[in-house]
Coordinates of C-alpha atoms in Angstrom, one line a residue:
M1 CA -18.5 1.3 -10.1
T2 CA -17.2 4.8 -10.7
E3 CA -20.0 6.1 -7.9
L4 CA -19.0 3.5 -5.7
L5 CA -15.4 4.4 -6.0
D6 CA -16.7 8.3 -5.4
G7 CA -18.4 6.7 -2.1
V8 CA -15.4 4.9 -0.8
L9 CA -13.3 7.5 -0.8
A10 CA -15.5 9.5 1.0
A11 CA -15.4 7.0 3.4
V12 CA -11.6 7.2 3.0
R13 CA -11.2 10.6 3.6
E14 CA -13.7 11.0 7.0
T15 CA -11.9 8.4 8.4
A16 CA -8.3 10.1 7.3
D17 CA -9.6 13.2 8.7
W18 CA -10.8 11.7 12.2
L19 CA -7.1 10.2 12.4
A20 CA -5.8 13.8 11.2
Q21 CA -7.7 15.7 13.8
R22 CA -5.7 13.0 16.9
H23 CA -2.4 12.8 15.2
R24 CA 0.5 14.4 17.4
S25 CA 3.4 16.1 16.0
E26 CA 5.6 14.6 17.9
P27 CA 6.8 11.4 18.7
L28 CA 4.6 9.1 21.4
P29 CA 6.6 8.7 24.5
A30 CA 6.2 5.1 24.4
A31 CA 9.4 3.2 26.0
G32 CA 8.0 -0.9 25.2
R33 CA 6.6 -2.0 22.2
A34 CA 3.3 -3.1 24.8
E35 CA 2.7 0.8 25.6
A36 CA 3.3 1.7 21.9
F37 CA 0.7 -1.3 20.4
A38 CA -2.2 0.0 23.1
A39 CA -1.7 3.9 22.1
F40 CA -2.2 3.0 18.3
A41 CA -5.2 -0.1 19.0
A42 CA -6.7 3.4 20.8
I43 CA -6.6 5.1 17.8
D44 CA -6.7 2.5 15.0
E45 CA -10.3 0.5 16.7
P46 CA -12.7 3.7 16.5
A47 CA -10.9 4.4 12.9
A48 CA -11.6 1.0 11.7
G49 CA -14.9 0.7 13.1
L50 CA -15.7 4.0 11.1
L51 CA -14.6 2.7 8.2
R52 CA -16.3 0.0 8.1
E53 CA -19.2 1.2 8.7
R54 CA -19.4 3.7 5.9
L55 CA -18.3 0.8 3.5
T56 CA -20.4 -1.7 4.4
A57 CA -23.6 1.3 4.2
L58 CA -21.9 1.2 0.6
R59 CA -22.3 -2.7 -0.1
P60 CA -23.9 -4.6 2.3
E61 CA -23.3 -7.7 0.8
V62 CA -19.1 -7.9 0.6
G63 CA -17.0 -9.3 3.2
W64 CA -14.6 -8.0 5.7
L65 CA -11.1 -8.4 6.0
D66 CA -8.8 -7.0 7.9
A67 CA -5.4 -6.0 5.6
E68 CA -3.4 -6.7 9.1
L69 CA -4.5 -9.8 9.9
A70 CA -5.6 -10.9 6.6
G71 CA -2.9 -14.0 6.0
V72 CA -4.4 -15.1 2.9
V73 CA -6.8 -13.3 0.1
P74 CA -10.4 -15.4 -0.4
D75 CA -10.1 -16.7 -4.4
S76 CA -13.7 -16.6 -5.1
G77 CA -16.3 -13.9 -3.7
D78 CA -16.5 -9.7 -2.9
W79 CA -14.9 -8.6 -0.3
W80 CA -13.3 -5.3 1.4
V81 CA -8.9 -5.3 2.4
C82 CA -9.0 -2.3 4.0
D83 CA -6.3 -0.5 6.6
A84 CA -7.3 2.4 8.5
T85 CA -3.9 3.3 9.4
D86 CA -1.5 2.2 6.8
G87 CA 2.0 3.9 8.5
A88 CA 1.0 2.8 12.4
V89 CA 5.0 3.0 13.1
Q90 CA 5.0 6.7 11.5
Y91 CA 1.8 7.6 12.9
L92 CA 3.2 7.1 16.4
L93 CA 6.5 8.9 15.7
G94 CA 4.6 12.1 14.2
Q95 CA 5.4 11.7 10.8
P96 CA 3.0 12.3 7.8
H97 CA 3.7 9.3 5.5
W98 CA 0.9 7.4 6.6
A99 CA -2.3 6.3 4.8
V100 CA -6.3 4.9 5.0
T101 CA -6.6 2.8 2.7
A102 CA -9.4 0.4 0.7
T103 CA -9.9 -1.9 -1.7
L104 CA -12.2 -4.4 -3.5
L105 CA -11.7 -7.2 -4.1
R106 CA -13.7 -9.7 -6.8
D107 CA -13.2 -13.5 -7.3
G108 CA -9.2 -12.5 -5.7
E109 CA -8.2 -9.6 -8.0
A110 CA -8.7 -5.8 -6.9
V111 CA -11.3 -4.3 -9.4
L112 CA -10.3 -0.6 -7.3
A113 CA -8.7 1.2 -4.8
V114 CA -8.3 3.8 -2.8
V115 CA -5.4 5.3 -0.6
H116 CA -5.5 8.2 0.8
A117 CA -2.5 10.3 2.4
P118 CA -4.5 13.4 4.3
Q119 CA -1.5 15.1 5.5
L120 CA 0.9 14.6 2.2
G121 CA -2.3 16.0 0.2
L122 CA -2.4 11.9 -2.3
S123 CA -5.8 10.6 -3.1
Y124 CA -4.9 8.1 -5.6
T125 CA -7.6 6.0 -6.7
A126 CA -7.7 3.3 -9.6
L127 CA -10.5 1.4 -10.9
R128 CA -9.8 -2.1 -12.7
G129 CA -9.8 -1.7 -16.9
S130 CA -10.5 1.9 -16.3
G131 CA -7.1 3.9 -15.1
A132 CA -6.3 5.6 -11.8
W133 CA -5.7 8.9 -11.0
L134 CA -4.2 10.7 -8.1
N135 CA -6.3 13.8 -7.1
G136 CA -8.3 13.0 -9.5
R137 CA -5.9 13.6 -12.5
P138 CA -5.0 10.4 -14.9
I139 CA -0.8 9.2 -13.5
T140 CA 1.5 7.4 -15.6
P141 CA 4.8 6.2 -14.4
S142 CA 8.3 7.6 -15.3
A143 CA 10.1 6.8 -18.3
R144 CA 13.5 7.5 -16.3
E145 CA 16.4 5.2 -17.0
L146 CA 17.9 3.0 -14.4
A147 CA 20.4 5.3 -13.5
A148 CA 19.0 8.0 -13.0
A149 CA 15.5 6.1 -10.8
V150 CA 14.8 6.7 -7.5
V151 CA 13.7 3.5 -6.2
A152 CA 12.2 2.0 -2.9
T153 CA 11.5 -0.9 -0.9
S154 CA 9.8 -2.1 2.7
Q155 CA 9.4 -5.4 4.9
P156 CA 6.3 -7.3 5.5
P157 CA 5.5 -7.2 9.4
A158 CA 6.2 -11.2 9.2
V159 CA 9.3 -11.2 7.6
R160 CA 11.8 -11.8 10.4
E161 CA 9.8 -15.3 10.5
D162 CA 10.7 -16.0 6.7
P163 CA 14.6 -16.7 6.6
W164 CA 14.3 -16.5 2.5
A165 CA 12.7 -13.5 2.4
L166 CA 14.8 -11.9 4.8
H167 CA 17.7 -13.2 3.0
R168 CA 16.5 -11.7 -0.4
A169 CA 16.2 -8.4 1.3
G170 CA 19.5 -7.5 2.3
A171 CA 20.7 -9.3 -0.7
S172 CA 18.3 -7.2 -3.1
L173 CA 19.5 -4.0 -1.2
S174 CA 22.9 -4.8 -1.7
A175 CA 22.1 -5.6 -5.5
V176 CA 20.3 -2.3 -6.1
L177 CA 22.6 -0.3 -4.7
A178 CA 25.3 -1.1 -6.8
G179 CA 23.8 -2.0 -9.2
G180 CA 23.6 2.6 -9.9
V181 CA 20.2 3.5 -8.9
V182 CA 20.3 7.5 -7.6
A183 CA 18.9 6.2 -4.6
V184 CA 17.4 3.5 -2.4
R185 CA 14.1 4.8 0.2
N186 CA 11.6 3.7 2.3
L187 CA 8.6 6.2 2.7
G188 CA 6.4 4.7 4.7
P189 CA 3.5 2.5 4.0
T190 CA 3.9 -0.2 1.3
A191 CA 0.4 0.5 -0.4
L192 CA 1.5 4.4 -0.8
Q193 CA 5.1 3.8 -2.2
V194 CA 3.6 1.7 -4.9
A195 CA 0.7 3.8 -5.5
Q196 CA 3.4 6.3 -6.2
V197 CA 4.9 4.5 -8.6
G198 CA 2.6 4.8 -11.0
S199 CA 2.6 8.6 -10.9
G200 CA 6.6 8.8 -11.2
H201 CA 7.1 10.0 -7.7
L202 CA 8.9 6.7 -8.0
D203 CA 10.2 4.8 -10.2
A204 CA 9.7 1.6 -8.8
F205 CA 9.3 -0.8 -5.2
W206 CA 10.2 -4.1 -4.7
E207 CA 9.8 -6.4 -2.3
F208 CA 10.1 -9.8 -0.6
G209 CA 7.8 -12.2 1.3
L210 CA 4.1 -12.4 1.7
D211 CA 2.7 -8.9 1.4
G212 CA -0.6 -9.5 -0.4
P213 CA -3.1 -7.3 1.3
N214 CA -1.3 -4.4 2.1
L215 CA 0.3 -4.8 -1.7
L216 CA -3.1 -5.4 -3.9
P217 CA -4.2 -1.4 -3.3
G218 CA -1.1 0.4 -4.7
A219 CA -0.6 -2.8 -7.4
L220 CA -4.2 -1.8 -8.6
I221 CA -3.0 1.8 -8.7
A222 CA 0.2 0.9 -10.6
A223 CA -0.8 -1.0 -13.0
E224 CA -3.7 0.9 -14.1
A225 CA -1.3 3.4 -14.0
G226 CA 0.1 1.3 -16.9
A227 CA 3.7 0.6 -14.6
L228 CA 4.8 -2.8 -14.8
V229 CA 3.5 -5.2 -11.7
T230 CA 5.2 -8.8 -11.7
D231 CA 6.6 -11.2 -9.5
E232 CA 10.2 -10.8 -8.4
R233 CA 11.0 -12.9 -11.6
G234 CA 9.0 -10.9 -13.8
A235 CA 5.9 -13.2 -14.2
P236 CA 2.2 -11.7 -13.3
W237 CA 2.6 -10.9 -9.7
R238 CA -0.4 -12.4 -7.4
A239 CA -1.4 -12.0 -4.2
S240 CA 0.3 -15.6 -3.3
S241 CA 3.5 -14.2 -4.4
T242 CA 6.3 -14.6 -2.4
G243 CA 8.5 -11.4 -4.3
F244 CA 6.9 -7.9 -5.8
V245 CA 7.8 -5.7 -7.9
A246 CA 6.7 -2.5 -9.1
A247 CA 8.4 -0.1 -12.2
G248 CA 7.8 1.7 -14.9
P249 CA 8.0 -0.2 -18.3
V250 CA 11.8 1.6 -19.4
V251 CA 13.6 0.5 -15.3
H252 CA 11.2 -2.8 -14.9
H253 CA 13.4 -5.7 -16.9
A254 CA 16.7 -3.9 -15.1
L255 CA 15.2 -3.9 -11.9
V256 CA 14.5 -7.4 -12.5
G257 CA 17.9 -8.4 -13.9
L258 CA 19.5 -6.9 -10.3
L259 CA 17.1 -8.7 -8.4
N260 CA 17.6 -12.1 -9.8

């Protein structure tokens, strides 16, 4: 599996290099949503095609799911779940907070993950049962207490269509801010932020709503690093869960308490 991880990382880096060469440092001058989507598709579709070609060459028998389009994660078989431009908004705004992600699923569980943010110099990798790494070095989550924690959150793309998740997103932000953390941030791609919990660059991340494909790569990286990855009540997280929490062991219990 280590050899496969090396191949996946190479494919992800090649895709990221292609995107970085076309990345503008200034915001895209798009006045409307349709114009912005068209400009992004012109970049994202070739990048996704390149990534798919490279990963298919590594494992031709593995199926393919687009992280942005996959609503349900299959519970059997081997599948790639990938996002060629995770952080589309940031990419279009000329910001560096975007990444390329690739995850290998086996019977509904992530067994290999890569999250590579080229303009931030961050390459996260993980293998189930073997650990997680940042730029080739083993990582561990922070041991900071809640009062010293910097935490992050985000919202799934379809959160406006889920009244429960929309309400919980707002209520939970108020609760966490009142709970005494140093700061709450949204630093771009969901997978990258969750991976940063694994390396201690963030102390915790939470989210409400269905977002399994986007959460899977970061969830494996954080869990293999030693963070606790659960739903909002502290139960084991699944791709079908409607709440998500990843945190260092010290912060996790307190954060789950605030969310409930």
